[in-house]
Amino acid sequence: MVSVAKKLVLQKQKELKKTKGKKPIKKTGKSVSSKPKTISNSKAAKIVKKQTPTAPKYVTSEKLSWKAVDIPDTLDDYEGFCGLEEIEGVDVKIVNGRAQFIVKSDDKVRSQEEIKSVKTSIPEGDFELDEEDVNEDELKKSEEDHEEGDEDEDNKEDGEEEDKEVEQGEENEENEKANNEKLSSEKMKIIEKEPSKNKKKTKTVTTLTSRNNADDEQDVPTIETEQTPEEIKPKVQKPKQNIKKLQEDELLANGDAFTAAQELELPDDNINLPKWTKPIPQLSAFTLTGLSKLGFNKPTEIQKKTIPVALEGTDVIGKAITGSGKTLAYGIPIMEKAISTGNWETQDTPTGIIFAPTRELASQVSKHLQQLIKYSSLPTNSIVTLTGGLSIQKQERLLGYNPRIIIATPGRFLELIEKSTDTATKFASTDIVVFDEADRLLQDGHFEELDKILELLNNYRPKEKLQSKKWQSLVFSATFSKDLFGKLDSTKPKPEAKNNKKRKANEVEESGDAETAEVLQMLGKKLRFRSKPSFIDVNPTDVVADKIIEAMIPCGNQERDLMFKD
Ligand SMILES: Nc1ncnc2c1ncn2[C@@H]1O[C@H](COP(=O)(O)OP(=O)(O)OP(=O)(O)O)[C@@H](O)[C@H]1O
């Protein structure tokens, strides 16, 4: 006899067989009755109708609901196209020489109102536009709107990092803006041949090019299509504003140095600045043009004495008070070296690294050097400031454009070289290292960082490849008091070596008093100069002593006694 349990099992198996193949019912919050609902024939028909895919529709690009996406720093995982998000469920087909977009559902298509509103926000880039799509006024307006948008975006980015760095932030934004102009990563160019007069079919070549990477260009598909001259619409005249700059930047970014050189404004060879050229005959026409434009008709004392020595490659220790023109005293030698190197578009190592103790000073130095560099053959993104409080990613991106001059505070610089051996190796290959306001750089807070930096740079320097095993050091400070350089005490030579070292310190030219000599000796040990440094003191103590006048103050006996009372 079959047991009740077995009966139940058999019944269950039968039920399971019946339900097999049916789609499982999705669970909702509501309780689902175990009894399957019967669906009327008409309702079932409606559901079937809803599931039928819409017939494919051909639409123009403006009708698609494109969304802008940020282009990431690295393009490895980037799936967008020219800063636009890919739209799923849309196919592209070339019909009569034009790209047609085939959509399968209406939710990918914009309404007329939406199309109108997006026409005023054309994305950045040299996109060619159809005349009927937008007139010149609209184009100008959209560009202005977009510029404002850019600022907002950048401000937002910096705001996330640190608000208080306003001044420096602005300066980096300027650099970044210049770089963005120069290297807007993806570009669409439409090169069209002139339509022939005899109404023959003309070939239109559409090439997608990447400005940044010549290799990318080879991988980009070229679409050749046949078009009649009627089909080729005249291009809208782009705004003239900044066109020359854009063309120049494009040439430079593409590495077409020869054509770019022709586009560059040449320096004035007839600049007459004898007060500069007499003590410093090595100055280039670029620098002289810049100095003349800035109205700097003669060098300051520290500039006159430092620049010629530094241009010869000698290490320099300069003593000059604040506001004496130290920035150009080291800035001009770096600039001249960078200009003479020539192949800056291929060289990926910096010419000079300038260390400053504070972000404000770094920013000030950068601004000052930018003023002069703009008259040189060096590109606008030749100077990069690396300081804390600003986006490290942004700074890394700027380093990708191979700047010639790095201005840094020790903390951020150390962070970057500890993060990437590639960056450390590049920086270690520098020709010149400047320590501005050395007394402050070698005090608490910075001393340990600078110590590590020097060690890393020394270790990473690819000596076999470089002409010189050591970089040139330019050290500036308003004072060489032992109190301020106290940290160097720990690196003081051992007593037995003291006499030898003392002799070396005395060899430093015009080293002045014993205290200065001792500080210089300690500095030499820390910075490991490549040559005997030239000590240039533009405010020696005897200058101050000369200004002290002997005076007699007549006073009575009582006052005199008060004076000598201990
Ligand atoms: N040869 C020159 N002729 C005229 N003005 C100059 C000259 N060189 C520099 N200056 C101007 O002098 C000012 C001070 O220069 P700079 O900032 O280089 O001084 P500094 O010694 O570095 O001072 P600080 O220690 O404050 O940075 C700047 O405004 C700069 O534009």
XYZ file of C-alpha atoms and ligand atoms in Angstrom:
597
model
C 0.000 0.000 0.000
C 1.123 3.457 -0.819
C 1.508 5.526 2.310
C -0.109 8.984 2.687
C 3.331 10.565 2.841
C 4.330 8.942 -0.446
C 1.064 10.139 -1.981
C 1.827 13.669 -0.906
C 5.345 13.469 -2.382
C 3.977 12.206 -5.697
C 1.397 15.007 -5.726
C 4.115 17.608 -5.081
C 6.267 16.195 -7.867
C 3.307 16.444 -10.250
C 2.748 20.086 -9.284
C 6.421 20.885 -9.736
C 6.383 19.334 -13.239
C 3.422 21.574 -14.140
C 5.085 24.781 -12.939
C 8.466 23.932 -14.541
C 9.288 26.360 -17.350
C 7.124 29.116 -15.915
C 8.944 32.303 -14.908
C 9.307 32.719 -11.161
C 7.019 35.337 -9.677
C 8.940 38.385 -8.408
C 8.390 38.935 -4.730
C 6.805 42.245 -3.819
C 5.909 43.697 -0.478
C 2.372 42.395 -0.948
C 1.462 38.864 -0.033
C 1.176 36.679 -3.079
C -1.694 34.248 -3.128
C -0.644 30.688 -3.812
C -3.439 30.371 -6.321
C -2.253 31.465 -9.761
C -4.336 34.337 -11.196
C -6.118 33.697 -14.449
C -5.410 36.343 -17.070
C -8.030 37.233 -19.602
C -7.064 36.916 -23.275
C -7.420 40.645 -23.952
C -5.121 41.633 -21.027
C -2.494 39.135 -22.078
C -2.574 40.624 -25.562
C -1.967 44.103 -24.128
C 1.084 42.945 -22.194
C 2.514 41.287 -25.290
C 2.016 44.514 -27.243
C 3.907 46.526 -24.583
C 6.905 44.209 -24.737
C 7.317 44.532 -28.514
C 10.460 46.719 -29.158
C 9.858 50.085 -30.808
C 10.741 50.217 -34.485
C 14.283 51.687 -34.860
C 14.280 55.448 -35.400
C 16.944 57.542 -37.165
C 17.755 60.728 -35.297
C 20.420 63.461 -35.494
C 23.047 63.837 -32.757
C 21.406 66.903 -31.185
C 18.282 64.888 -30.442
C 20.145 62.423 -28.247
C 20.258 62.956 -24.515
C 24.042 63.243 -24.201
C 25.501 63.782 -20.783
C 28.907 65.286 -20.128
C 31.318 63.180 -18.088
C 34.611 64.133 -16.486
C 37.646 62.853 -18.305
C 39.748 61.094 -15.660
C 43.448 61.678 -15.091
C 44.300 58.285 -16.492
C 42.350 57.036 -19.459
C 42.723 53.316 -18.625
C 39.173 52.820 -17.465
C 37.611 55.609 -19.409
C 34.716 54.580 -21.570
C 33.229 57.912 -22.579
C 33.761 59.663 -25.862
C 35.244 63.167 -26.101
C 33.889 63.970 -22.632
C 30.411 62.616 -23.453
C 28.798 59.634 -21.839
C 28.058 56.666 -24.088
C 24.347 56.188 -24.584
C 23.261 52.616 -24.357
C 20.869 51.227 -26.935
C 21.945 53.620 -29.676
C 23.630 52.456 -32.884
C 25.548 54.588 -35.356
C 25.266 54.205 -39.110
C 26.666 56.302 -41.964
C 23.800 57.291 -44.266
C 24.566 59.541 -47.248
C 27.865 60.431 -45.743
C 26.405 61.497 -42.424
C 26.388 59.766 -39.098
C 22.902 58.727 -38.209
C 21.953 57.553 -34.754
C 19.503 54.714 -34.495
C 17.501 54.594 -31.290
C 15.299 51.788 -30.152
C 13.349 53.586 -27.471
C 12.029 57.136 -27.174
C 13.577 57.788 -23.762
C 16.942 58.328 -25.472
C 15.521 61.197 -27.518
C 15.251 64.797 -26.318
C 12.098 66.871 -26.572
C 12.148 70.110 -28.637
C 12.357 72.202 -25.428
C 15.347 70.229 -24.188
C 17.093 70.626 -27.548
C 16.587 74.402 -27.363
C 18.022 74.619 -23.852
C 21.163 72.579 -24.608
C 21.994 74.610 -27.706
C 23.282 77.326 -25.401
C 25.765 75.022 -23.684
C 28.080 73.726 -26.331
C 30.963 71.726 -24.818
C 34.529 72.993 -24.925
C 36.503 72.178 -28.020
C 36.856 73.171 -31.634
C 33.788 71.302 -32.812
C 32.619 72.307 -36.234
C 28.982 73.308 -36.192
C 26.348 73.412 -38.858
C 25.294 76.928 -39.734
C 21.643 76.164 -39.183
C 22.305 74.799 -35.718
C 23.767 77.891 -34.160
C 24.485 81.461 -35.181
C 27.564 83.458 -34.210
C 25.876 85.276 -31.315
C 24.739 82.034 -29.802
C 28.214 80.606 -30.235
C 29.804 83.585 -28.459
C 27.288 83.419 -25.629
C 27.748 79.719 -25.145
C 31.526 80.198 -24.983
C 31.152 82.845 -22.277
C 28.770 80.622 -20.346
C 31.159 77.756 -20.657
C 34.088 79.798 -19.388
C 32.094 80.696 -16.283
C 31.216 77.061 -15.868
C 34.870 76.108 -16.036
C 35.725 78.479 -13.241
C 32.933 77.132 -11.095
C 34.077 73.594 -11.689
C 37.690 74.381 -10.834
C 36.719 76.405 -7.787
C 34.643 73.463 -6.614
C 37.596 71.150 -7.002
C 39.899 73.420 -5.058
C 37.253 74.130 -2.473
C 37.213 70.461 -1.655
C 40.919 70.604 -0.970
C 41.380 73.769 1.040
C 39.659 77.122 0.934
C 42.305 79.239 2.559
C 44.762 78.835 -0.318
C 42.829 81.358 -2.375
C 45.715 83.306 -3.784
C 47.790 80.348 -4.729
C 44.720 78.496 -5.901
C 44.014 81.266 -8.373
C 47.499 81.110 -9.695
C 47.369 77.347 -10.153
C 43.970 77.750 -11.801
C 45.577 80.117 -14.274
C 48.259 77.573 -15.041
C 45.691 74.826 -15.236
C 43.501 76.892 -17.546
C 46.454 77.538 -19.822
C 47.226 73.842 -19.834
C 43.648 72.900 -20.495
C 43.587 75.249 -23.434
C 46.803 73.767 -24.633
C 46.020 70.142 -24.065
C 42.241 69.705 -24.130
C 42.607 65.988 -24.341
C 40.223 64.940 -27.068
C 39.572 66.910 -30.200
C 37.444 66.429 -33.248
C 38.723 67.854 -36.505
C 36.852 67.778 -39.721
C 39.152 68.330 -42.642
C 37.219 68.994 -45.780
C 38.533 69.297 -49.276
C 37.182 72.132 -51.457
C 34.253 70.931 -53.519
C 35.176 70.900 -57.202
C 33.355 73.214 -59.550
C 32.140 70.488 -61.913
C 29.898 69.094 -59.182
C 31.951 65.928 -58.969
C 31.616 63.857 -55.837
C 34.125 64.977 -53.222
C 35.767 62.901 -50.545
C 35.246 63.988 -46.964
C 37.762 62.673 -44.481
C 36.665 62.681 -40.886
C 39.489 62.101 -38.449
C 39.292 61.916 -34.709
C 42.558 63.027 -33.247
C 43.977 63.214 -29.792
C 46.138 66.283 -29.203
C 48.125 64.760 -26.422
C 49.365 61.603 -27.868
C 50.668 61.155 -31.354
C 50.343 57.372 -30.947
C 46.643 57.730 -30.290
C 46.275 59.402 -33.620
C 47.369 56.265 -35.413
C 44.669 54.215 -33.716
C 41.890 56.621 -34.506
C 39.537 55.462 -37.220
C 39.328 57.472 -40.415
C 35.947 57.468 -42.051
C 35.951 58.162 -45.777
C 32.583 58.924 -47.273
C 31.232 60.191 -50.547
C 29.373 63.501 -50.600
C 28.086 65.904 -53.174
C 29.158 69.544 -52.818
C 25.567 70.451 -51.893
C 25.796 68.118 -48.950
C 28.918 69.827 -47.674
C 27.743 72.797 -45.700
C 29.936 75.867 -45.194
C 31.594 75.946 -41.809
C 30.590 78.563 -39.264
C 33.312 81.132 -38.690
C 34.758 80.521 -35.229
C 35.330 83.478 -32.910
C 38.645 85.153 -33.714
C 39.468 85.628 -30.022
C 42.518 83.629 -28.912
C 42.694 81.777 -32.216
C 46.390 82.578 -32.666
C 47.118 81.391 -29.145
C 45.153 78.191 -29.688
C 46.917 77.456 -32.955
C 50.282 78.101 -31.347
C 49.454 75.909 -28.366
C 48.155 73.183 -30.634
C 51.393 73.220 -32.599
C 53.459 73.103 -29.442
C 51.348 70.351 -27.912
C 51.659 68.297 -31.071
C 55.414 68.647 -30.942
C 55.558 70.518 -34.226
C 58.364 72.634 -32.883
C 59.493 73.968 -36.248
C 56.119 75.437 -37.183
C 55.557 76.526 -33.602
C 58.870 78.341 -33.584
C 57.754 80.304 -36.632
C 54.591 81.300 -34.771
C 56.453 82.517 -31.661
C 57.052 86.188 -31.181
C 60.757 86.763 -31.684
C 62.733 88.740 -29.108
C 63.960 92.197 -29.897
C 67.658 91.957 -30.779
C 68.126 95.695 -30.478
C 67.269 96.055 -26.807
C 69.751 98.432 -25.266
C 70.200 97.697 -21.568
C 73.906 98.361 -20.954
C 73.495 98.236 -17.188
C 72.501 94.600 -17.583
C 74.682 93.551 -20.503
C 77.927 95.067 -19.201
C 78.170 93.031 -15.993
C 76.217 90.064 -17.478
C 77.079 89.732 -21.177
C 75.611 86.199 -21.365
C 71.962 87.329 -21.195
C 69.788 86.187 -24.089
C 67.658 88.487 -26.244
C 64.552 86.839 -24.720
C 65.546 87.809 -21.174
C 66.594 91.308 -22.200
C 63.263 91.794 -23.984
C 61.428 90.694 -20.832
C 63.505 92.905 -18.534
C 62.949 95.876 -20.780
C 59.183 95.222 -20.950
C 59.064 94.975 -17.142
C 60.931 98.266 -16.879
C 63.863 96.699 -15.028
C 66.562 98.850 -16.572
C 69.382 97.805 -14.282
C 70.119 94.809 -12.070
C 69.954 95.049 -8.310
C 73.191 94.470 -6.408
C 72.508 90.782 -5.708
C 71.471 90.194 -9.328
C 74.573 91.910 -10.697
C 76.882 89.825 -8.562
C 75.063 86.481 -8.612
C 73.843 86.016 -12.203
C 77.232 85.955 -13.993
C 78.712 83.515 -11.470
C 75.628 81.276 -11.515
C 75.574 81.279 -15.336
C 79.044 79.739 -15.258
C 77.678 76.813 -13.267
C 79.310 77.687 -9.946
C 77.500 77.043 -6.659
C 76.449 80.274 -4.972
C 75.600 81.274 -1.428
C 73.967 84.680 -1.479
C 73.334 86.943 1.453
C 70.766 89.618 0.737
C 67.910 91.179 2.596
C 64.284 90.710 1.664
C 63.132 92.729 -1.326
C 66.622 92.932 -2.807
C 65.664 91.087 -6.008
C 66.826 87.566 -5.087
C 64.105 85.891 -7.180
C 65.601 87.014 -10.476
C 69.121 86.472 -9.128
C 68.441 82.730 -9.284
C 65.475 82.851 -11.685
C 67.410 84.304 -14.620
C 70.185 81.635 -14.528
C 67.513 78.888 -14.500
C 65.613 80.512 -17.353
C 68.741 81.000 -19.435
C 69.716 77.371 -18.918
C 66.216 76.205 -19.907
C 66.224 78.394 -23.027
C 69.676 77.166 -24.068
C 68.670 73.513 -23.553
C 66.400 74.070 -26.537
C 64.625 70.771 -26.936
C 62.239 71.491 -24.098
C 59.374 69.801 -25.889
C 61.076 66.420 -25.593
C 63.075 66.865 -22.395
C 61.200 65.521 -19.412
C 63.499 66.591 -16.588
C 63.370 70.010 -14.930
C 66.090 72.625 -15.315
C 65.589 74.018 -11.854
C 63.884 73.186 -8.569
C 63.263 76.080 -6.200
C 62.500 75.326 -2.559
C 60.618 77.981 -0.611
C 59.639 77.758 3.066
C 55.993 78.793 2.641
C 53.183 78.444 0.123
C 52.868 82.222 -0.070
C 56.517 82.662 -0.935
C 56.342 79.845 -3.516
C 53.347 81.522 -5.102
C 55.086 84.917 -5.100
C 58.198 83.438 -6.747
C 56.057 81.732 -9.372
C 54.225 84.948 -10.245
C 57.477 86.872 -10.490
C 59.087 84.326 -12.803
C 55.946 84.025 -14.945
C 56.206 87.761 -15.635
C 59.567 87.235 -17.297
C 59.086 83.799 -18.802
C 56.221 84.954 -20.961
C 58.706 86.865 -23.115
C 60.889 83.777 -23.582
C 60.644 80.815 -25.909
C 59.465 78.633 -23.032
C 55.801 77.585 -22.992
C 53.404 79.031 -20.431
C 53.212 75.759 -18.518
C 56.980 75.711 -17.930
C 56.521 76.636 -14.291
C 54.684 74.380 -11.864
C 54.122 75.188 -8.202
C 53.958 72.210 -5.850
C 52.609 73.205 -2.476
C 50.328 71.671 0.092
C 46.663 72.530 0.383
C 46.015 72.014 -3.316
C 45.009 68.966 -5.283
C 47.954 66.597 -5.579
C 46.306 64.936 -8.596
C 46.176 68.259 -10.372
C 49.841 68.865 -9.611
C 50.750 65.383 -10.862
C 48.837 66.095 -14.052
C 50.741 69.365 -14.538
C 54.013 67.492 -14.054
C 53.001 65.372 -17.026
C 53.639 68.383 -19.263
C 57.344 68.322 -18.376
C 57.747 71.708 -16.700
C 61.192 73.309 -16.745
C 60.908 75.046 -13.385
C 59.476 73.522 -10.207
C 58.709 75.765 -7.257
C 57.925 73.746 -4.146
C 57.495 73.695 -0.429
C 59.395 70.720 1.064
C 56.344 68.834 2.393
C 54.451 68.439 -0.891
C 57.662 67.846 -2.835
C 58.594 64.985 -0.523
C 55.093 63.519 -0.805
C 55.366 63.455 -4.587
C 58.796 61.876 -4.790
C 57.939 59.285 -2.162
C 54.809 58.413 -4.148
C 56.466 57.874 -7.508
C 59.979 56.737 -8.339
C 59.466 58.092 -11.839
C 58.889 61.589 -10.436
C 61.843 61.158 -8.063
C 64.137 60.174 -10.950
C 62.966 63.075 -13.103
C 63.428 65.600 -10.317
C 66.788 64.119 -9.366
C 68.052 64.890 -12.867
C 67.600 68.618 -12.381
C 70.437 70.974 -13.302
C 69.926 73.511 -10.536
C 68.500 73.425 -6.984
C 67.658 76.696 -5.217
C 67.159 77.115 -1.479
C 65.337 80.419 -1.074
C 65.272 81.819 2.454
C 67.546 78.960 3.501
C 67.511 80.023 7.155
C 63.754 79.330 7.308
C 64.028 76.190 5.190
C 66.532 74.670 7.548
C 64.562 75.336 10.684
C 62.199 73.074 12.592
C 59.417 71.632 10.517
C 61.264 71.694 7.222
C 64.687 70.453 8.211
C 63.795 66.749 8.391
C 61.805 66.926 5.142
C 64.612 68.660 3.325
C 67.067 66.125 4.709
C 65.004 63.269 3.254
C 64.511 65.092 -0.041
C 68.237 65.588 -0.512
C 68.902 61.966 0.303
C 66.280 60.744 -2.178
C 67.407 63.112 -4.920
C 71.005 62.025 -4.413
C 70.017 58.368 -4.577
C 67.823 58.712 -7.636
C 70.143 60.919 -9.642
C 71.049 58.957 -12.778
C 74.706 59.951 -12.650
C 75.854 57.977 -15.666
C 73.399 59.792 -17.946
C 74.024 63.321 -16.799
C 76.919 65.596 -17.631
C 77.403 66.521 -14.018
C 77.241 64.137 -11.081
C 75.803 66.860 -8.902
C 73.357 69.643 -9.501
C 74.303 73.281 -9.063
C 73.185 74.720 -5.704
C 72.077 78.325 -5.217
C 71.440 79.225 -1.592
C 69.955 82.516 -0.440
C 69.367 83.913 2.993
C 69.101 87.326 4.600
C 71.225 86.145 7.492
C 73.688 83.395 8.293
C 73.280 83.548 12.012
C 74.026 80.340 13.893
C 70.780 80.639 15.810
C 68.755 80.293 12.638
C 70.844 77.538 11.134
C 71.020 75.806 14.511
C 69.595 72.554 13.157
C 72.692 72.125 11.081
C 74.628 71.721 14.336
C 73.855 68.007 14.371
C 75.734 67.675 11.106
C 78.769 69.442 12.527
C 82.044 67.763 11.621
C 83.790 65.567 14.202
C 86.575 67.296 16.226
C 89.434 65.491 14.448
C 88.175 66.652 11.067
C 87.488 70.129 12.364
C 90.760 71.731 11.349
C 90.532 70.459 7.793
C 86.929 71.578 7.436
C 87.723 74.937 8.977
C 90.325 75.481 6.311
C 87.710 74.629 3.662
C 85.225 77.038 5.161
C 87.858 79.756 5.087
C 88.306 79.082 1.414
C 84.756 80.294 0.823
C 85.185 83.664 -0.775
C 84.469 86.756 1.248
C 83.024 84.639 3.998
C 83.046 87.517 6.472
C 82.905 86.807 10.161
C 83.630 83.561 11.994
C 79.976 82.801 12.690
C 79.068 83.035 9.014
C 82.072 80.894 8.157
C 80.890 78.233 10.558
C 77.356 78.267 9.131
C 78.738 78.010 5.616
C 80.831 75.078 6.659
C 77.765 73.319 8.059
C 75.765 74.195 4.955
C 78.466 72.733 2.766
C 78.223 69.457 4.633
C 74.465 69.320 4.344
C 74.090 70.426 0.739
C 77.220 68.786 -0.634
C 78.116 71.485 -3.143
C 79.516 70.358 -6.449
C 82.122 73.087 -6.489
C 83.622 75.580 -4.118
C 80.648 77.897 -3.537
C 80.991 81.554 -4.218
C 79.800 83.545 -1.223
C 78.136 86.779 -2.275
C 77.252 89.207 0.481
C 75.492 92.356 -0.622
C 74.858 93.603 2.884
C 78.046 92.833 4.768
C 78.372 94.018 8.334
C 80.921 96.700 7.427
C 78.241 98.299 5.231
C 76.101 98.619 8.366
C 79.117 99.714 10.452
C 79.909 102.469 7.939
C 76.510 103.942 8.560
C 77.035 104.300 12.338
C 77.932 107.857 13.191
C 79.841 108.816 16.342
C 77.860 111.270 18.393
C 78.328 113.185 21.640
C 75.327 113.729 23.865
C 75.961 116.477 26.416
C 74.625 115.642 29.816
C 75.056 116.726 33.393
C 76.785 114.748 36.190
C 73.592 113.217 37.479
C 72.576 111.837 34.081
C 76.096 110.575 33.482
C 76.033 108.672 36.781
C 72.701 107.136 35.887
C 74.137 106.004 32.579
C 77.104 104.161 34.086
C 75.231 102.783 37.053
C 75.061 98.997 36.758
N 66.273 94.679 -11.514
C 65.145 95.105 -10.976
N 64.722 96.367 -11.211
C 63.578 96.827 -10.655
N 62.781 96.100 -9.865
C 63.146 94.833 -9.612
C 64.336 94.267 -10.145
N 64.435 92.987 -9.721
C 63.369 92.755 -8.954
N 62.593 93.862 -8.877
C 61.329 94.015 -8.127
O 61.697 94.113 -6.758
C 60.727 93.481 -5.937
C 61.415 92.529 -4.966
O 62.042 91.517 -5.681
P 62.119 90.022 -5.126
O 60.768 89.550 -4.779
O 62.914 89.235 -6.080
O 62.932 90.269 -3.822
P 63.388 89.181 -2.795
O 64.742 89.564 -2.379
O 63.196 87.833 -3.326
O 62.357 89.491 -1.649
P 61.601 88.458 -0.740
O 62.615 87.927 0.206
O 60.544 89.312 -0.102
O 61.038 87.440 -1.651
C 59.771 92.805 -6.864
O 58.588 93.549 -6.902
C 60.431 92.831 -8.212
O 59.487 92.973 -9.233
